[in-house]
C-alpha cells in the first residue's frame, strides 16, 4: 500500500481533489471577470452604452434610411460609458428578421464569434477595428464598405480594456430605427448600356449560328437519304 492510501481515506482524498478542481475554475472565473468579458452574457449586469446613428430617425414603424455600400458614410455616436475604456470597436449587425433561417448569420453569445455582427463578404469582425479611446462618449464617421451585404442593419459599439477584453457594450437594436445598405454600382450608365447591347448581340449571333448549323446538318442528312 502507498503512503496516500495508508494515511488518507479514499473518500477524503476524492473530496480534496473535487475542492481543488472547483477552486481552480473559480480562480479562472474571477480572473476573467477582473479583466473583462468575452461574451454578451458576461456583460448583462453592466449598464449598456447609449448608441445612435446621426440622421436615423427614432421611433417605431419608421422607413429605413438607405445608404450605398462603398459610397455612403454614417456617423456613429456613443455615450454613457461607466468606465474609461482603452479602445472602442464598432460593428454592423443584421436586424433580427435577416438572420431567420440563415445559419451563417446566427447569433452567438461569444462576442468575437457572433456571426450576426460579421457583416461583410469576407466576414470582417468589425465595421471599424478597435481604436484608442479613453473618453466616456464620442462619435466617428464611417464609410460603409463596398463588400457589405445589401440588407438592413443596426450598429453596435464595444468598449475594451487595455488587454482587449470587453467591459461594456451597447447597440441601436431597440432604441433606434434600423437602416438599409444597398449595393453601389460604379459603372457609368453608358458602359452599362454598351454591355447590355453586346450581351443581346452575342445571343442573337449564337442563335443565328445554331440555326445555320441545324439547316446545314439537315441538308447533309437529306443528301445521304437520297
mmCIF file of C-alpha atoms in Angstrom:
data_model
loop_
_atom_site.group_PDB
_atom_site.id
_atom_site.type_symbol
_atom_site.label_atom_id
_atom_site.label_comp_id
_atom_site.label_asym_id
_atom_site.label_seq_id
_atom_site.Cartn_x
_atom_site.Cartn_y
_atom_site.Cartn_z
ATOM 1 C CA UNK A 1 0.000 0.000 0.000
ATOM 2 C CA UNK A 2 1.196 3.501 -0.824
ATOM 3 C CA UNK A 3 1.658 6.324 1.681
ATOM 4 C CA UNK A 4 -1.520 8.161 0.474
ATOM 5 C CA UNK A 5 -3.718 5.088 0.543
ATOM 6 C CA UNK A 6 -2.450 4.166 4.009
ATOM 7 C CA UNK A 7 -2.816 7.555 5.645
ATOM 8 C CA UNK A 8 -5.728 9.282 3.784
ATOM 9 C CA UNK A 9 -9.145 7.595 3.359
ATOM 10 C CA UNK A 10 -10.248 7.304 -0.253
ATOM 11 C CA UNK A 11 -13.417 9.369 0.280
ATOM 12 C CA UNK A 12 -11.418 12.164 1.890
ATOM 13 C CA UNK A 13 -8.936 12.161 -0.980
ATOM 14 C CA UNK A 14 -11.752 12.413 -3.544
ATOM 15 C CA UNK A 15 -13.311 15.316 -1.667
ATOM 16 C CA UNK A 16 -9.946 17.089 -1.586
ATOM 17 C CA UNK A 17 -9.466 16.650 -5.346
ATOM 18 C CA UNK A 18 -13.009 17.890 -6.013
ATOM 19 C CA UNK A 19 -12.480 21.009 -3.891
ATOM 20 C CA UNK A 20 -9.179 21.758 -5.600
ATOM 21 C CA UNK A 21 -10.869 21.394 -9.005
ATOM 22 C CA UNK A 22 -13.686 23.786 -8.065
ATOM 23 C CA UNK A 23 -11.213 26.276 -6.619
ATOM 24 C CA UNK A 24 -9.218 26.169 -9.863
ATOM 25 C CA UNK A 25 -12.255 27.050 -12.007
ATOM 26 C CA UNK A 26 -13.351 29.710 -9.540
ATOM 27 C CA UNK A 27 -9.967 31.399 -9.915
ATOM 28 C CA UNK A 28 -10.300 31.330 -13.696
ATOM 29 C CA UNK A 29 -13.784 32.876 -13.488
ATOM 30 C CA UNK A 30 -12.575 35.613 -11.142
ATOM 31 C CA UNK A 31 -9.614 36.357 -13.409
ATOM 32 C CA UNK A 32 -11.873 36.664 -16.451
ATOM 33 C CA UNK A 33 -14.303 38.933 -14.611
ATOM 34 C CA UNK A 34 -11.486 41.120 -13.342
ATOM 35 C CA UNK A 35 -10.003 41.608 -16.803
ATOM 36 C CA UNK A 36 -13.287 41.987 -18.703
ATOM 37 C CA UNK A 37 -15.631 39.668 -20.558
ATOM 38 C CA UNK A 38 -15.614 37.685 -23.790
ATOM 39 C CA UNK A 39 -19.402 37.156 -24.010
ATOM 40 C CA UNK A 40 -22.517 39.316 -24.085
ATOM 41 C CA UNK A 41 -23.956 37.402 -21.133
ATOM 42 C CA UNK A 42 -20.825 38.281 -19.176
ATOM 43 C CA UNK A 43 -21.823 41.952 -19.537
ATOM 44 C CA UNK A 44 -25.513 41.546 -18.692
ATOM 45 C CA UNK A 45 -25.089 43.248 -15.307
ATOM 46 C CA UNK A 46 -23.193 46.201 -16.793
ATOM 47 C CA UNK A 47 -25.130 49.271 -17.971
ATOM 48 C CA UNK A 48 -25.373 49.470 -21.753
ATOM 49 C CA UNK A 49 -23.658 52.154 -23.798
ATOM 50 C CA UNK A 50 -26.117 54.537 -25.471
ATOM 51 C CA UNK A 51 -25.557 54.254 -29.234
ATOM 52 C CA UNK A 52 -27.065 56.181 -32.144
ATOM 53 C CA UNK A 53 -26.557 56.943 -35.829
ATOM 54 C CA UNK A 54 -26.889 60.553 -36.952
ATOM 55 C CA UNK A 55 -29.819 61.025 -39.331
ATOM 56 C CA UNK A 56 -31.557 57.744 -38.486
ATOM 57 C CA UNK A 57 -34.959 58.571 -37.018
ATOM 58 C CA UNK A 58 -36.130 57.266 -33.655
ATOM 59 C CA UNK A 59 -39.480 55.559 -33.139
ATOM 60 C CA UNK A 60 -41.440 52.526 -34.274
ATOM 61 C CA UNK A 61 -42.610 51.833 -37.797
ATOM 62 C CA UNK A 62 -40.160 54.179 -39.498
ATOM 63 C CA UNK A 63 -38.956 53.638 -43.037
ATOM 64 C CA UNK A 64 -35.293 52.547 -43.030
ATOM 65 C CA UNK A 65 -32.875 55.147 -44.328
ATOM 66 C CA UNK A 66 -30.831 53.789 -47.234
ATOM 67 C CA UNK A 67 -27.069 54.020 -47.674
ATOM 68 C CA UNK A 68 -24.938 52.882 -50.608
ATOM 69 C CA UNK A 69 -22.084 50.461 -49.911
ATOM 70 C CA UNK A 70 -18.762 51.951 -50.965
ATOM 71 C CA UNK A 71 -20.226 55.449 -51.325
ATOM 72 C CA UNK A 72 -22.158 56.478 -48.197
ATOM 73 C CA UNK A 73 -20.911 57.373 -44.722
ATOM 74 C CA UNK A 74 -22.646 57.134 -41.368
ATOM 75 C CA UNK A 75 -21.802 58.934 -38.129
ATOM 76 C CA UNK A 76 -21.932 56.648 -35.092
ATOM 77 C CA UNK A 77 -22.381 58.293 -31.676
ATOM 78 C CA UNK A 78 -21.961 56.712 -28.240
ATOM 79 C CA UNK A 79 -22.182 57.888 -24.633
ATOM 80 C CA UNK A 80 -22.884 56.788 -21.028
ATOM 81 C CA UNK A 81 -19.784 54.646 -20.561
ATOM 82 C CA UNK A 82 -19.352 53.996 -16.840
ATOM 83 C CA UNK A 83 -15.643 53.173 -17.059
ATOM 84 C CA UNK A 84 -12.981 54.824 -19.188
ATOM 85 C CA UNK A 85 -12.088 52.355 -21.969
ATOM 86 C CA UNK A 86 -8.760 51.802 -23.684
ATOM 87 C CA UNK A 87 -10.272 51.041 -27.082
ATOM 88 C CA UNK A 88 -13.605 51.332 -28.919
ATOM 89 C CA UNK A 89 -14.792 48.974 -31.674
ATOM 90 C CA UNK A 90 -17.822 49.392 -33.951
ATOM 91 C CA UNK A 91 -19.819 46.603 -35.589
ATOM 92 C CA UNK A 92 -22.671 46.373 -38.084
ATOM 93 C CA UNK A 93 -25.230 43.749 -37.066
ATOM 94 C CA UNK A 94 -28.013 42.211 -39.147
ATOM 95 C CA UNK A 95 -31.534 43.012 -37.963
ATOM 96 C CA UNK A 96 -33.460 40.121 -36.371
ATOM 97 C CA UNK A 97 -35.535 39.409 -39.493
ATOM 98 C CA UNK A 98 -32.375 38.982 -41.569
ATOM 99 C CA UNK A 99 -30.968 36.083 -39.541
ATOM 100 C CA UNK A 100 -34.015 33.779 -39.713
ATOM 101 C CA UNK A 101 -33.103 30.506 -41.466
ATOM 102 C CA UNK A 102 -29.620 31.853 -42.193
ATOM 103 C CA UNK A 103 -27.151 29.787 -40.183
ATOM 104 C CA UNK A 104 -24.217 31.815 -41.489
ATOM 105 C CA UNK A 105 -25.675 34.858 -39.657
ATOM 106 C CA UNK A 106 -26.507 33.039 -36.425
ATOM 107 C CA UNK A 107 -26.220 34.911 -33.136
ATOM 108 C CA UNK A 108 -23.577 33.623 -30.725
ATOM 109 C CA UNK A 109 -23.007 34.731 -27.147
ATOM 110 C CA UNK A 110 -19.250 34.877 -27.724
ATOM 111 C CA UNK A 111 -18.649 38.419 -28.941
ATOM 112 C CA UNK A 112 -15.822 37.565 -31.322
ATOM 113 C CA UNK A 113 -17.725 34.616 -32.830
ATOM 114 C CA UNK A 114 -21.132 36.294 -33.145
ATOM 115 C CA UNK A 115 -21.984 35.780 -36.828
ATOM 116 C CA UNK A 116 -24.878 38.224 -36.637
ATOM 117 C CA UNK A 117 -22.311 41.013 -36.437
ATOM 118 C CA UNK A 118 -19.948 39.794 -39.157
ATOM 119 C CA UNK A 119 -21.447 41.845 -41.930
ATOM 120 C CA UNK A 120 -19.112 41.860 -44.935
ATOM 121 C CA UNK A 121 -18.448 39.324 -47.662
ATOM 122 C CA UNK A 122 -15.074 38.479 -46.103
ATOM 123 C CA UNK A 123 -16.776 38.137 -42.673
ATOM 124 C CA UNK A 124 -14.948 41.087 -41.151
ATOM 125 C CA UNK A 125 -15.420 41.171 -37.379
ATOM 126 C CA UNK A 126 -15.681 44.951 -37.191
ATOM 127 C CA UNK A 127 -17.042 47.801 -39.238
ATOM 128 C CA UNK A 128 -14.304 49.845 -37.543
ATOM 129 C CA UNK A 129 -11.400 47.952 -35.990
ATOM 130 C CA UNK A 130 -10.803 48.796 -32.306
ATOM 131 C CA UNK A 131 -9.106 52.181 -31.982
ATOM 132 C CA UNK A 132 -7.606 54.008 -28.994
ATOM 133 C CA UNK A 133 -10.149 55.970 -26.969
ATOM 134 C CA UNK A 134 -10.380 56.751 -23.257
ATOM 135 C CA UNK A 135 -13.390 59.096 -23.421
ATOM 136 C CA UNK A 136 -16.771 58.211 -21.903
ATOM 137 C CA UNK A 137 -18.513 59.392 -25.083
ATOM 138 C CA UNK A 138 -17.631 60.080 -28.685
ATOM 139 C CA UNK A 139 -18.531 59.812 -32.360
ATOM 140 C CA UNK A 140 -16.949 58.525 -35.549
ATOM 141 C CA UNK A 141 -17.756 58.945 -39.236
ATOM 142 C CA UNK A 142 -17.573 55.619 -41.030
ATOM 143 C CA UNK A 143 -17.635 54.661 -44.714
ATOM 144 C CA UNK A 144 -19.916 51.698 -45.476
ATOM 145 C CA UNK A 145 -17.548 49.124 -47.054
ATOM 146 C CA UNK A 146 -18.046 48.188 -50.691
ATOM 147 C CA UNK A 147 -18.495 44.489 -49.891
ATOM 148 C CA UNK A 148 -21.265 44.998 -47.306
ATOM 149 C CA UNK A 149 -24.238 42.706 -47.947
ATOM 150 C CA UNK A 150 -27.316 44.631 -49.185
ATOM 151 C CA UNK A 151 -29.802 44.270 -46.303
ATOM 152 C CA UNK A 152 -30.865 46.006 -43.061
ATOM 153 C CA UNK A 153 -28.610 46.686 -40.070
ATOM 154 C CA UNK A 154 -28.185 48.073 -36.583
ATOM 155 C CA UNK A 155 -24.959 49.380 -35.035
ATOM 156 C CA UNK A 156 -23.104 48.001 -32.023
ATOM 157 C CA UNK A 157 -20.352 49.759 -30.053
ATOM 158 C CA UNK A 158 -17.951 47.812 -27.819
ATOM 159 C CA UNK A 159 -15.631 49.238 -25.147
ATOM 160 C CA UNK A 160 -12.467 47.317 -24.265
ATOM 161 C CA UNK A 161 -9.790 47.474 -21.613
ATOM 162 C CA UNK A 162 -6.041 47.610 -22.242
ATOM 163 C CA UNK A 163 -5.915 43.811 -22.611
ATOM 164 C CA UNK A 164 -8.617 43.804 -25.311
ATOM 165 C CA UNK A 165 -11.308 42.302 -23.035
ATOM 166 C CA UNK A 166 -14.812 43.752 -23.340
ATOM 167 C CA UNK A 167 -16.001 45.904 -20.443
ATOM 168 C CA UNK A 168 -19.221 47.433 -21.828
ATOM 169 C CA UNK A 169 -21.320 47.471 -24.990
ATOM 170 C CA UNK A 170 -24.470 48.937 -26.494
ATOM 171 C CA UNK A 171 -26.441 48.901 -29.749
ATOM 172 C CA UNK A 172 -29.271 50.580 -31.639
ATOM 173 C CA UNK A 173 -31.426 47.456 -31.947
ATOM 174 C CA UNK A 174 -34.207 48.527 -29.578
ATOM 175 C CA UNK A 175 -33.662 52.277 -29.332
ATOM 176 C CA UNK A 176 -33.441 53.408 -32.942
ATOM 177 C CA UNK A 177 -34.764 52.517 -36.367
ATOM 178 C CA UNK A 178 -32.557 50.265 -38.437
ATOM 179 C CA UNK A 179 -31.077 51.356 -41.748
ATOM 180 C CA UNK A 180 -30.622 49.692 -45.109
ATOM 181 C CA UNK A 181 -27.498 49.193 -47.200
ATOM 182 C CA UNK A 182 -27.765 48.721 -50.943
ATOM 183 C CA UNK A 183 -25.118 47.798 -53.483
ATOM 184 C CA UNK A 184 -23.327 50.616 -55.221
ATOM 185 C CA UNK A 185 -22.606 50.181 -58.939
ATOM 186 C CA UNK A 186 -19.607 52.251 -60.022
ATOM 187 C CA UNK A 187 -20.136 51.508 -63.726
ATOM 188 C CA UNK A 188 -21.350 54.563 -65.708
ATOM 189 C CA UNK A 189 -24.707 54.310 -67.486
ATOM 190 C CA UNK A 190 -23.031 54.460 -70.915
ATOM 191 C CA UNK A 191 -20.897 51.423 -70.052
ATOM 192 C CA UNK A 192 -23.923 49.555 -68.700
ATOM 193 C CA UNK A 193 -25.791 50.283 -71.953
ATOM 194 C CA UNK A 194 -22.845 49.094 -74.053
ATOM 195 C CA UNK A 195 -22.571 45.892 -72.018
ATOM 196 C CA UNK A 196 -26.280 45.264 -72.420
ATOM 197 C CA UNK A 197 -26.052 45.761 -76.210
ATOM 198 C CA UNK A 198 -23.177 43.298 -76.597
ATOM 199 C CA UNK A 199 -24.903 40.720 -74.395
ATOM 200 C CA UNK A 200 -28.016 40.903 -76.574
ATOM 201 C CA UNK A 201 -25.928 40.892 -79.762
ATOM 202 C CA UNK A 202 -23.975 37.810 -78.666
ATOM 203 C CA UNK A 203 -27.234 35.958 -78.002
ATOM 204 C CA UNK A 204 -28.524 36.844 -81.472
ATOM 205 C CA UNK A 205 -25.276 35.697 -83.081
ATOM 206 C CA UNK A 206 -25.307 32.443 -81.113
ATOM 207 C CA UNK A 207 -28.915 31.822 -82.184
ATOM 208 C CA UNK A 208 -28.030 32.518 -85.810
ATOM 209 C CA UNK A 209 -25.062 30.130 -85.708
ATOM 210 C CA UNK A 210 -27.208 27.419 -84.152
ATOM 211 C CA UNK A 211 -29.948 27.894 -86.786
ATOM 212 C CA UNK A 212 -27.380 27.796 -89.622
ATOM 213 C CA UNK A 213 -25.786 24.641 -88.213
ATOM 214 C CA UNK A 214 -29.159 22.880 -87.932
ATOM 215 C CA UNK A 215 -30.048 23.728 -91.536
ATOM 216 C CA UNK A 216 -26.655 22.539 -92.712
ATOM 217 C CA UNK A 217 -26.971 19.230 -90.854
ATOM 218 C CA UNK A 218 -30.479 18.723 -92.260
ATOM 219 C CA UNK A 219 -29.231 19.369 -95.803
ATOM 220 C CA UNK A 220 -26.427 16.798 -95.392
ATOM 221 C CA UNK A 221 -28.861 14.275 -93.966
ATOM 222 C CA UNK A 222 -31.208 14.819 -96.926
ATOM 223 C CA UNK A 223 -28.364 14.138 -99.403
ATOM 224 C CA UNK A 224 -27.474 10.879 -97.681
ATOM 225 C CA UNK A 225 -31.151 9.864 -97.669
ATOM 226 C CA UNK A 226 -31.214 10.104 -101.482
#
